[in-house]
C-alpha cells in the first residue's frame, strides 16, 4: 500500500520526508505470528534479524532528523523495479544534482574485510553489503542516467550501530562507508551543499514511477496453527474479561474497546494471511467468536474497503498496519475508548 507515496509528509518544521518509514510486511508477519503462535528457532532468528534491521532504520531516521535535511527530499524503504528485477532501498537522499543511496546496516560486533569479503569472526557474510550497495546504486543510475542529466549518484553503506567495529586490508573501502561516529557530520555535509527544487522533484517522480510492492516476502501462516481470539495490546495476554463495550486485561488491567480489538485482529489477519480474502465469517472464527458479527461488520466497514467477487464480499484493510489505522481515527474518541493502565 502506498498511501503517502505521492504526497509529502512533513515532519519537524520544513523538513521533508516523501514517505513515512513503515514496518515491513515481514516484520508485521512475525510480530503477529509471535503473539498468536510459538515461533520455531528459524522463525525466531529471522524475526530478530528483521527487528534489528528496522531498529537500525529508525535510528538512522532519528539521526537524520537531528542533523537536518531541509535541503533534501528523502525517499525511504522502497522497492524499485528496474529491468526485470526488483531492488530494495533503505533510504535515498535526493537533491537537484545528487542522489545518495544509503544502505543501512545495524550490525554490531567485530567485522573485517579480507580480500573483498566481509567476515564476522571467521564466518563469511553471505550477501556482502558492499556488493548490495553497488547493485543498488547501479539500478538508480539506470533510472536517472547521471551522465546525460549532470547528476552525481553515490552509494554509502551506513553502519548505525555504535557497537560496530570494522577492520580492512583495503583502504579504498572507507570511502563507501559511514560509521555511526561520522553519521551526523555526513548528513550535515550532504544537506549543506544541497538544494531541492524542480529537478529533485522530477527525480522523485522518476523513482516513484518504478515503485512496486515487495515481491520477495510471501510467507503465509497456517490458519490452524495460530491462536484464535483477542489479546491485550499492552502485554499480549489472551486472558481478557469482556464487558459490553470493552475487554479488560486480567494480567495488566489495560482496557480496550471492542473496536480496537477487532481492528487488531483485522490487521493480524492481513499480516498473517496476506492475500487470502478476508470475510466477515473468517474474521469471526479468527477472534473465536469473542466479538459479535455485527461489531465485526461495523469495524470492517470503517477500516476496510469492500471487494466484491461474485456473490461473496471480501474486505481489504485500508491502512498499512494497526498503528496507522489508529492514528487515522479521532484521538479524543480513542482516549475515551481505550484506557491503558500505566501503573503496570
Ligand atoms: Zn494486558
mmCIF file of C-alpha atoms and ligand atoms in Angstrom:
data_model
loop_
_atom_site.group_PDB
_atom_site.id
_atom_site.type_symbol
_atom_site.label_atom_id
_atom_site.label_comp_id
_atom_site.label_asym_id
_atom_site.label_seq_id
_atom_site.Cartn_x
_atom_site.Cartn_y
_atom_site.Cartn_z
ATOM 1 C CA UNK A 1 0.000 0.000 0.000
ATOM 2 C CA UNK A 2 1.401 3.407 -0.903
ATOM 3 C CA UNK A 3 -0.846 5.776 0.960
ATOM 4 C CA UNK A 4 1.578 8.671 1.261
ATOM 5 C CA UNK A 5 3.827 7.877 -1.617
ATOM 6 C CA UNK A 6 2.718 10.776 -3.774
ATOM 7 C CA UNK A 7 2.293 13.384 -1.107
ATOM 8 C CA UNK A 8 4.906 14.987 1.030
ATOM 9 C CA UNK A 9 4.964 14.085 4.672
ATOM 10 C CA UNK A 10 6.339 16.960 6.636
ATOM 11 C CA UNK A 11 7.978 16.256 9.930
ATOM 12 C CA UNK A 12 9.715 18.723 12.175
ATOM 13 C CA UNK A 13 9.172 22.133 10.608
ATOM 14 C CA UNK A 14 10.114 22.292 6.963
ATOM 15 C CA UNK A 15 11.981 19.008 6.794
ATOM 16 C CA UNK A 16 10.567 16.857 4.082
ATOM 17 C CA UNK A 17 10.253 13.117 4.020
ATOM 18 C CA UNK A 18 8.450 11.978 0.921
ATOM 19 C CA UNK A 19 7.099 8.842 2.536
ATOM 20 C CA UNK A 20 6.907 7.563 6.107
ATOM 21 C CA UNK A 21 9.064 4.739 7.433
ATOM 22 C CA UNK A 22 6.777 1.762 7.824
ATOM 23 C CA UNK A 23 7.290 -1.640 9.316
ATOM 24 C CA UNK A 24 7.963 -4.167 6.583
ATOM 25 C CA UNK A 25 5.406 -6.846 5.779
ATOM 26 C CA UNK A 26 7.894 -9.395 7.066
ATOM 27 C CA UNK A 27 8.176 -7.675 10.440
ATOM 28 C CA UNK A 28 4.400 -7.323 10.747
ATOM 29 C CA UNK A 29 4.000 -11.005 9.875
ATOM 30 C CA UNK A 30 6.438 -12.144 12.555
ATOM 31 C CA UNK A 31 5.007 -9.771 15.153
ATOM 32 C CA UNK A 32 1.508 -11.175 14.644
ATOM 33 C CA UNK A 33 2.779 -14.754 14.482
ATOM 34 C CA UNK A 34 4.793 -14.322 17.665
ATOM 35 C CA UNK A 35 1.730 -13.312 19.677
ATOM 36 C CA UNK A 36 -0.518 -15.964 18.180
ATOM 37 C CA UNK A 37 1.889 -18.872 17.909
ATOM 38 C CA UNK A 38 5.146 -20.328 19.159
ATOM 39 C CA UNK A 39 7.969 -19.349 16.811
ATOM 40 C CA UNK A 40 10.381 -22.049 15.677
ATOM 41 C CA UNK A 41 14.118 -21.448 16.123
ATOM 42 C CA UNK A 42 14.445 -20.374 12.494
ATOM 43 C CA UNK A 43 11.462 -18.059 12.726
ATOM 44 C CA UNK A 44 12.748 -16.514 15.927
ATOM 45 C CA UNK A 45 16.148 -15.921 14.344
ATOM 46 C CA UNK A 46 14.597 -14.313 11.278
ATOM 47 C CA UNK A 47 12.280 -12.219 13.462
ATOM 48 C CA UNK A 48 15.245 -10.897 15.429
ATOM 49 C CA UNK A 49 17.141 -10.079 12.232
ATOM 50 C CA UNK A 50 14.158 -8.142 10.897
ATOM 51 C CA UNK A 51 13.578 -6.299 14.186
ATOM 52 C CA UNK A 52 17.223 -5.293 14.356
ATOM 53 C CA UNK A 53 17.137 -4.031 10.787
ATOM 54 C CA UNK A 54 14.037 -1.971 11.476
ATOM 55 C CA UNK A 55 15.537 -0.508 14.644
ATOM 56 C CA UNK A 56 18.594 0.480 12.630
ATOM 57 C CA UNK A 57 16.433 2.239 10.063
ATOM 58 C CA UNK A 58 14.540 4.121 12.787
ATOM 59 C CA UNK A 59 17.816 5.148 14.400
ATOM 60 C CA UNK A 60 19.039 6.384 11.017
ATOM 61 C CA UNK A 61 15.832 8.431 10.657
ATOM 62 C CA UNK A 62 16.274 9.962 14.113
ATOM 63 C CA UNK A 63 19.874 10.931 13.422
ATOM 64 C CA UNK A 64 18.905 12.372 10.045
ATOM 65 C CA UNK A 65 16.149 14.371 11.741
ATOM 66 C CA UNK A 66 18.541 15.682 14.370
ATOM 67 C CA UNK A 67 21.095 16.644 11.733
ATOM 68 C CA UNK A 68 18.577 18.401 9.494
ATOM 69 C CA UNK A 69 17.528 17.571 5.948
ATOM 70 C CA UNK A 70 15.595 20.647 4.895
ATOM 71 C CA UNK A 71 17.520 20.857 1.601
ATOM 72 C CA UNK A 72 16.809 17.254 0.680
ATOM 73 C CA UNK A 73 13.952 15.077 -0.432
ATOM 74 C CA UNK A 74 14.127 11.739 1.350
ATOM 75 C CA UNK A 75 12.671 8.509 -0.011
ATOM 76 C CA UNK A 76 12.698 5.613 2.409
ATOM 77 C CA UNK A 77 12.150 1.906 2.292
ATOM 78 C CA UNK A 78 11.028 1.399 -1.248
ATOM 79 C CA UNK A 79 11.196 -1.346 -3.851
ATOM 80 C CA UNK A 80 12.010 -0.301 -7.377
ATOM 81 C CA UNK A 81 11.591 -2.438 -10.448
ATOM 82 C CA UNK A 82 14.415 -1.818 -12.887
ATOM 83 C CA UNK A 83 14.519 -4.089 -15.913
ATOM 84 C CA UNK A 84 13.309 -7.486 -14.780
ATOM 85 C CA UNK A 85 14.471 -7.300 -11.177
ATOM 86 C CA UNK A 86 13.263 -5.548 -8.042
ATOM 87 C CA UNK A 87 15.686 -3.924 -5.612
ATOM 88 C CA UNK A 88 15.022 -2.654 -2.114
ATOM 89 C CA UNK A 89 16.326 0.735 -0.975
ATOM 90 C CA UNK A 90 16.570 1.766 2.670
ATOM 91 C CA UNK A 91 16.962 5.473 2.035
ATOM 92 C CA UNK A 92 17.717 7.782 -0.880
ATOM 93 C CA UNK A 93 18.688 11.407 -0.260
ATOM 94 C CA UNK A 94 17.725 13.480 -3.260
ATOM 95 C CA UNK A 95 18.653 16.998 -4.255
ATOM 96 C CA UNK A 96 18.774 18.796 -7.588
ATOM 97 C CA UNK A 97 22.138 17.439 -8.678
ATOM 98 C CA UNK A 98 22.821 14.483 -6.381
ATOM 99 C CA UNK A 99 21.320 11.194 -5.315
ATOM 100 C CA UNK A 100 22.782 9.461 -2.295
ATOM 101 C CA UNK A 101 21.829 5.815 -1.956
ATOM 102 C CA UNK A 102 22.111 4.875 1.717
ATOM 103 C CA UNK A 103 22.155 1.182 2.572
ATOM 104 C CA UNK A 104 21.562 0.950 6.324
ATOM 105 C CA UNK A 105 23.137 -1.815 8.409
ATOM 106 C CA UNK A 106 22.570 -2.305 12.106
ATOM 107 C CA UNK A 107 25.426 -4.776 12.587
ATOM 108 C CA UNK A 108 27.139 -4.988 15.951
ATOM 109 C CA UNK A 109 30.398 -6.665 16.920
ATOM 110 C CA UNK A 110 33.775 -7.113 15.235
ATOM 111 C CA UNK A 111 33.897 -7.401 11.463
ATOM 112 C CA UNK A 112 36.750 -7.471 8.989
ATOM 113 C CA UNK A 113 37.205 -7.184 5.247
ATOM 114 C CA UNK A 114 39.723 -9.598 3.781
ATOM 115 C CA UNK A 115 40.149 -9.975 0.014
ATOM 116 C CA UNK A 116 36.918 -8.087 -0.645
ATOM 117 C CA UNK A 117 34.974 -10.433 1.582
ATOM 118 C CA UNK A 118 33.234 -9.441 4.813
ATOM 119 C CA UNK A 119 33.674 -11.646 7.870
ATOM 120 C CA UNK A 120 32.235 -11.665 11.352
ATOM 121 C CA UNK A 121 34.802 -13.659 13.274
ATOM 122 C CA UNK A 122 35.578 -16.497 10.874
ATOM 123 C CA UNK A 123 32.143 -16.509 9.336
ATOM 124 C CA UNK A 124 31.580 -15.030 5.887
ATOM 125 C CA UNK A 125 28.676 -12.619 5.471
ATOM 126 C CA UNK A 126 26.944 -14.187 2.504
ATOM 127 C CA UNK A 127 25.373 -11.189 0.815
ATOM 128 C CA UNK A 128 28.215 -8.695 1.020
ATOM 129 C CA UNK A 129 26.774 -5.255 1.842
ATOM 130 C CA UNK A 130 29.248 -3.551 -0.490
ATOM 131 C CA UNK A 131 28.086 -5.684 -3.392
ATOM 132 C CA UNK A 132 24.479 -4.938 -2.428
ATOM 133 C CA UNK A 133 25.271 -1.249 -2.424
ATOM 134 C CA UNK A 134 26.994 -1.490 -5.808
ATOM 135 C CA UNK A 135 23.982 -3.259 -7.302
ATOM 136 C CA UNK A 136 21.522 -0.772 -5.795
ATOM 137 C CA UNK A 137 23.494 2.258 -6.950
ATOM 138 C CA UNK A 138 23.773 0.752 -10.431
ATOM 139 C CA UNK A 139 19.990 0.379 -10.616
ATOM 140 C CA UNK A 140 19.465 4.016 -9.692
ATOM 141 C CA UNK A 141 21.949 5.085 -12.352
ATOM 142 C CA UNK A 142 19.983 3.156 -14.946
ATOM 143 C CA UNK A 143 16.853 5.051 -13.960
ATOM 144 C CA UNK A 144 18.180 8.597 -13.744
ATOM 145 C CA UNK A 145 21.015 8.497 -16.319
ATOM 146 C CA UNK A 146 23.522 10.625 -14.411
ATOM 147 C CA UNK A 147 25.813 11.433 -17.363
ATOM 148 C CA UNK A 148 23.020 12.759 -19.507
ATOM 149 C CA UNK A 149 21.406 14.693 -16.671
ATOM 150 C CA UNK A 150 24.510 16.106 -14.948
ATOM 151 C CA UNK A 151 23.867 14.130 -11.780
ATOM 152 C CA UNK A 152 26.097 12.619 -9.150
ATOM 153 C CA UNK A 153 24.832 9.239 -7.951
ATOM 154 C CA UNK A 154 26.724 7.903 -4.978
ATOM 155 C CA UNK A 155 26.184 4.998 -2.606
ATOM 156 C CA UNK A 156 27.162 4.770 1.049
ATOM 157 C CA UNK A 157 26.959 1.917 3.492
ATOM 158 C CA UNK A 158 25.654 3.358 6.716
ATOM 159 C CA UNK A 159 26.586 1.458 9.865
ATOM 160 C CA UNK A 160 24.295 2.936 12.512
ATOM 161 C CA UNK A 161 25.251 0.801 15.483
ATOM 162 C CA UNK A 162 27.883 2.317 17.752
ATOM 163 C CA UNK A 163 28.983 -1.202 18.740
ATOM 164 C CA UNK A 164 30.080 -1.965 15.174
ATOM 165 C CA UNK A 165 33.824 -2.318 14.612
ATOM 166 C CA UNK A 166 35.401 -2.889 11.222
ATOM 167 C CA UNK A 167 38.941 -3.529 10.098
ATOM 168 C CA UNK A 168 40.035 -3.822 6.500
ATOM 169 C CA UNK A 169 43.074 -4.666 4.419
ATOM 170 C CA UNK A 170 41.791 -2.345 1.710
ATOM 171 C CA UNK A 171 41.864 1.405 2.357
ATOM 172 C CA UNK A 172 39.659 2.074 -0.672
ATOM 173 C CA UNK A 173 36.795 0.595 1.304
ATOM 174 C CA UNK A 174 36.354 3.528 3.648
ATOM 175 C CA UNK A 175 35.120 5.948 1.029
ATOM 176 C CA UNK A 176 31.977 3.810 0.689
ATOM 177 C CA UNK A 177 31.280 3.606 4.397
ATOM 178 C CA UNK A 178 29.869 5.941 7.012
ATOM 179 C CA UNK A 179 30.084 4.664 10.569
ATOM 180 C CA UNK A 180 27.963 5.895 13.446
ATOM 181 C CA UNK A 181 30.594 8.293 14.764
ATOM 182 C CA UNK A 182 30.633 10.223 11.475
ATOM 183 C CA UNK A 183 26.991 9.915 10.556
ATOM 184 C CA UNK A 184 25.684 13.273 11.728
ATOM 185 C CA UNK A 185 28.606 15.035 10.072
ATOM 186 C CA UNK A 186 27.855 13.148 6.849
ATOM 187 C CA UNK A 187 24.176 14.161 6.967
ATOM 188 C CA UNK A 188 25.022 17.789 7.701
ATOM 189 C CA UNK A 189 27.548 17.865 4.895
ATOM 190 C CA UNK A 190 25.102 16.364 2.374
ATOM 191 C CA UNK A 191 22.371 18.749 3.453
ATOM 192 C CA UNK A 192 24.580 21.844 3.469
ATOM 193 C CA UNK A 193 25.613 21.602 -0.175
ATOM 194 C CA UNK A 194 22.203 20.612 -1.476
ATOM 195 C CA UNK A 195 19.046 22.236 -2.673
ATOM 196 C CA UNK A 196 15.887 20.528 -3.796
ATOM 197 C CA UNK A 197 13.766 22.269 -6.376
ATOM 198 C CA UNK A 198 12.055 21.148 -9.569
ATOM 199 C CA UNK A 199 14.892 18.872 -10.609
ATOM 200 C CA UNK A 200 14.791 16.963 -7.317
ATOM 201 C CA UNK A 201 11.014 16.662 -7.544
ATOM 202 C CA UNK A 202 11.374 15.255 -11.032
ATOM 203 C CA UNK A 203 13.903 12.678 -9.802
ATOM 204 C CA UNK A 204 11.495 11.577 -7.079
ATOM 205 C CA UNK A 205 8.811 11.189 -9.706
ATOM 206 C CA UNK A 206 11.077 9.060 -11.908
ATOM 207 C CA UNK A 207 11.862 6.748 -8.997
ATOM 208 C CA UNK A 208 8.280 6.512 -7.785
ATOM 209 C CA UNK A 209 7.130 5.567 -11.266
ATOM 210 C CA UNK A 210 9.126 2.364 -10.798
ATOM 211 C CA UNK A 211 7.917 1.618 -7.286
ATOM 212 C CA UNK A 212 6.388 -1.813 -6.644
ATOM 213 C CA UNK A 213 5.316 -3.844 -3.622
ATOM 214 C CA UNK A 214 7.891 -6.107 -2.019
ATOM 215 C CA UNK A 215 7.791 -9.219 -4.234
ATOM 216 C CA UNK A 216 10.193 -11.252 -2.096
ATOM 217 C CA UNK A 217 8.181 -11.833 1.035
ATOM 218 C CA UNK A 218 5.363 -14.294 0.518
ATOM 219 C CA UNK A 219 5.110 -16.291 3.720
ATOM 220 C CA UNK A 220 1.641 -17.120 4.930
ATOM 221 C CA UNK A 221 0.665 -18.657 8.232
ATOM 222 C CA UNK A 222 -1.379 -21.827 8.605
ATOM 223 C CA UNK A 223 -4.812 -20.849 9.924
ATOM 224 C CA UNK A 224 -4.918 -23.945 12.136
ATOM 225 C CA UNK A 225 -1.611 -23.093 13.744
ATOM 226 C CA UNK A 226 -2.396 -19.633 15.057
ATOM 227 C CA UNK A 227 -4.194 -18.958 18.307
ATOM 228 C CA UNK A 228 -7.695 -17.569 17.851
ATOM 229 C CA UNK A 229 -9.219 -14.863 19.979
ATOM 230 C CA UNK A 230 -8.349 -11.315 21.008
ATOM 231 C CA UNK A 231 -5.432 -10.215 23.155
ATOM 232 C CA UNK A 232 -4.245 -7.267 25.189
ATOM 233 C CA UNK A 233 -2.454 -4.579 23.187
ATOM 234 C CA UNK A 234 -0.198 -3.753 26.077
ATOM 235 C CA UNK A 235 1.014 -7.123 27.364
ATOM 236 C CA UNK A 236 -0.198 -9.636 24.750
ATOM 237 C CA UNK A 237 -2.266 -11.692 27.207
ATOM 238 C CA UNK A 238 -5.327 -13.548 25.898
ATOM 239 C CA UNK A 239 -6.844 -13.549 29.399
ATOM 240 C CA UNK A 240 -9.391 -10.800 29.000
ATOM 241 C CA UNK A 241 -12.664 -10.107 30.701
ATOM 242 C CA UNK A 242 -15.422 -8.907 28.444
ATOM 243 C CA UNK A 243 -17.920 -6.244 29.351
ATOM 244 C CA UNK A 244 -20.363 -4.629 26.975
ATOM 245 C CA UNK A 245 -18.101 -2.261 25.046
ATOM 246 C CA UNK A 246 -14.652 -3.241 26.289
ATOM 247 C CA UNK A 247 -12.275 -6.003 27.204
ATOM 248 C CA UNK A 248 -10.260 -5.661 30.397
ATOM 249 C CA UNK A 249 -6.927 -7.465 30.572
ATOM 250 C CA UNK A 250 -6.753 -9.706 33.630
ATOM 251 C CA UNK A 251 -2.951 -9.624 33.522
ATOM 252 C CA UNK A 252 -2.191 -5.891 33.336
ATOM 253 C CA UNK A 253 -5.522 -4.085 33.707
ATOM 254 C CA UNK A 254 -5.433 -2.470 30.271
ATOM 255 C CA UNK A 255 -8.920 -1.689 28.968
ATOM 256 C CA UNK A 256 -9.533 -1.556 25.231
ATOM 257 C CA UNK A 257 -12.715 -1.157 23.213
ATOM 258 C CA UNK A 258 -14.292 -3.890 21.110
ATOM 259 C CA UNK A 259 -13.403 -1.792 18.083
ATOM 260 C CA UNK A 260 -9.714 -1.710 18.991
ATOM 261 C CA UNK A 261 -9.678 -5.480 19.427
ATOM 262 C CA UNK A 262 -11.430 -6.154 16.146
ATOM 263 C CA UNK A 263 -9.117 -3.739 14.344
ATOM 264 C CA UNK A 264 -6.079 -5.513 15.806
ATOM 265 C CA UNK A 265 -7.498 -8.854 14.667
ATOM 266 C CA UNK A 266 -8.134 -7.483 11.163
ATOM 267 C CA UNK A 267 -4.526 -6.286 10.995
ATOM 268 C CA UNK A 268 -3.180 -9.608 12.272
ATOM 269 C CA UNK A 269 -5.290 -11.448 9.737
ATOM 270 C CA UNK A 270 -3.995 -9.289 6.921
ATOM 271 C CA UNK A 271 -0.363 -9.662 8.027
ATOM 272 C CA UNK A 272 -0.577 -13.423 8.596
ATOM 273 C CA UNK A 273 -2.579 -14.430 5.539
ATOM 274 C CA UNK A 274 -1.611 -11.533 3.273
ATOM 275 C CA UNK A 275 -3.596 -12.061 0.060
ATOM 276 C CA UNK A 276 -6.134 -14.510 1.459
ATOM 277 C CA UNK A 277 -9.533 -12.998 1.018
ATOM 278 C CA UNK A 278 -10.829 -11.756 4.354
ATOM 279 C CA UNK A 279 -14.505 -12.327 5.021
ATOM 280 C CA UNK A 280 -16.644 -11.454 7.988
ATOM 281 C CA UNK A 281 -17.135 -15.095 8.902
ATOM 282 C CA UNK A 282 -13.414 -15.913 8.680
ATOM 283 C CA UNK A 283 -12.702 -12.999 10.963
ATOM 284 C CA UNK A 284 -15.397 -14.204 13.333
ATOM 285 C CA UNK A 285 -13.569 -17.556 13.533
ATOM 286 C CA UNK A 286 -10.264 -15.745 13.914
ATOM 287 C CA UNK A 287 -11.462 -13.856 17.015
ATOM 288 C CA UNK A 288 -13.021 -17.101 18.231
ATOM 289 C CA UNK A 289 -16.455 -15.501 18.443
ATOM 290 C CA UNK A 290 -15.322 -13.154 21.215
ATOM 291 C CA UNK A 291 -16.942 -10.215 19.423
ATOM 292 C CA UNK A 292 -20.356 -10.197 17.757
ATOM 293 C CA UNK A 293 -20.702 -10.490 13.990
ATOM 294 C CA UNK A 294 -22.415 -7.110 13.982
ATOM 295 C CA UNK A 295 -19.449 -5.382 15.646
ATOM 296 C CA UNK A 296 -17.045 -7.124 13.274
ATOM 297 C CA UNK A 297 -19.062 -5.881 10.312
ATOM 298 C CA UNK A 298 -19.074 -2.318 11.699
ATOM 299 C CA UNK A 299 -15.287 -2.271 12.207
ATOM 300 C CA UNK A 300 -14.635 -3.888 8.820
ATOM 301 C CA UNK A 301 -16.781 -1.193 7.200
ATOM 302 C CA UNK A 302 -14.862 1.534 8.989
ATOM 303 C CA UNK A 303 -11.300 0.415 8.261
ATOM 304 C CA UNK A 304 -11.540 -1.704 5.123
ATOM 305 C CA UNK A 305 -12.697 -1.425 1.568
ATOM 306 C CA UNK A 306 -15.122 -3.920 0.144
ATOM 307 C CA UNK A 307 -14.030 -6.205 -2.660
ATOM 308 C CA UNK A 308 -16.884 -7.946 -4.456
ATOM 309 C CA UNK A 309 -16.216 -11.313 -6.016
ATOM 310 C CA UNK A 310 -19.415 -12.747 -7.481
ATOM 311 C CA UNK A 311 -21.889 -13.220 -4.659
ATOM 312 C CA UNK A 312 -19.147 -13.023 -1.999
ATOM 313 C CA UNK A 313 -17.959 -9.947 -0.142
ATOM 314 C CA UNK A 314 -14.345 -9.605 0.932
ATOM 315 C CA UNK A 315 -12.535 -6.922 2.854
ATOM 316 C CA UNK A 316 -9.127 -5.347 2.420
ATOM 317 C CA UNK A 317 -7.550 -3.180 5.105
ATOM 318 C CA UNK A 318 -7.199 0.471 4.079
ATOM 319 C CA UNK A 319 -4.126 1.023 6.229
ATOM 320 C CA UNK A 320 -0.626 -0.355 6.361
ATOM 321 C CA UNK A 321 -0.905 -1.554 9.933
ATOM 322 C CA UNK A 322 -2.668 -1.133 13.271
ATOM 323 C CA UNK A 323 -0.746 1.992 14.278
ATOM 324 C CA UNK A 324 -1.515 3.764 11.036
ATOM 325 C CA UNK A 325 -5.224 2.895 11.348
ATOM 326 C CA UNK A 326 -5.343 4.047 14.971
ATOM 327 C CA UNK A 327 -3.574 7.285 14.080
ATOM 328 C CA UNK A 328 -6.221 7.967 11.455
ATOM 329 C CA UNK A 329 -9.160 7.905 13.847
ATOM 330 C CA UNK A 330 -10.080 10.728 16.122
ATOM 331 C CA UNK A 331 -7.713 10.927 19.062
ATOM 332 C CA UNK A 332 -10.284 12.134 21.576
ATOM 333 C CA UNK A 333 -12.665 9.271 20.866
ATOM 334 C CA UNK A 334 -9.776 6.830 21.088
ATOM 335 C CA UNK A 335 -8.798 8.145 24.508
ATOM 336 C CA UNK A 336 -12.338 7.747 25.641
ATOM 337 C CA UNK A 337 -12.485 4.172 24.442
ATOM 338 C CA UNK A 338 -9.150 2.730 25.487
ATOM 339 C CA UNK A 339 -7.699 3.120 28.914
ATOM 340 C CA UNK A 340 -4.123 1.979 29.160
ATOM 341 C CA UNK A 341 -3.140 1.129 32.691
ATOM 342 C CA UNK A 342 0.150 2.953 33.101
ATOM 343 C CA UNK A 343 0.766 1.541 36.556
ATOM 344 C CA UNK A 344 1.786 -1.765 35.064
HETATM 345 ZN ZN1 LIG B 1 -2.505 -6.810 29.409
#
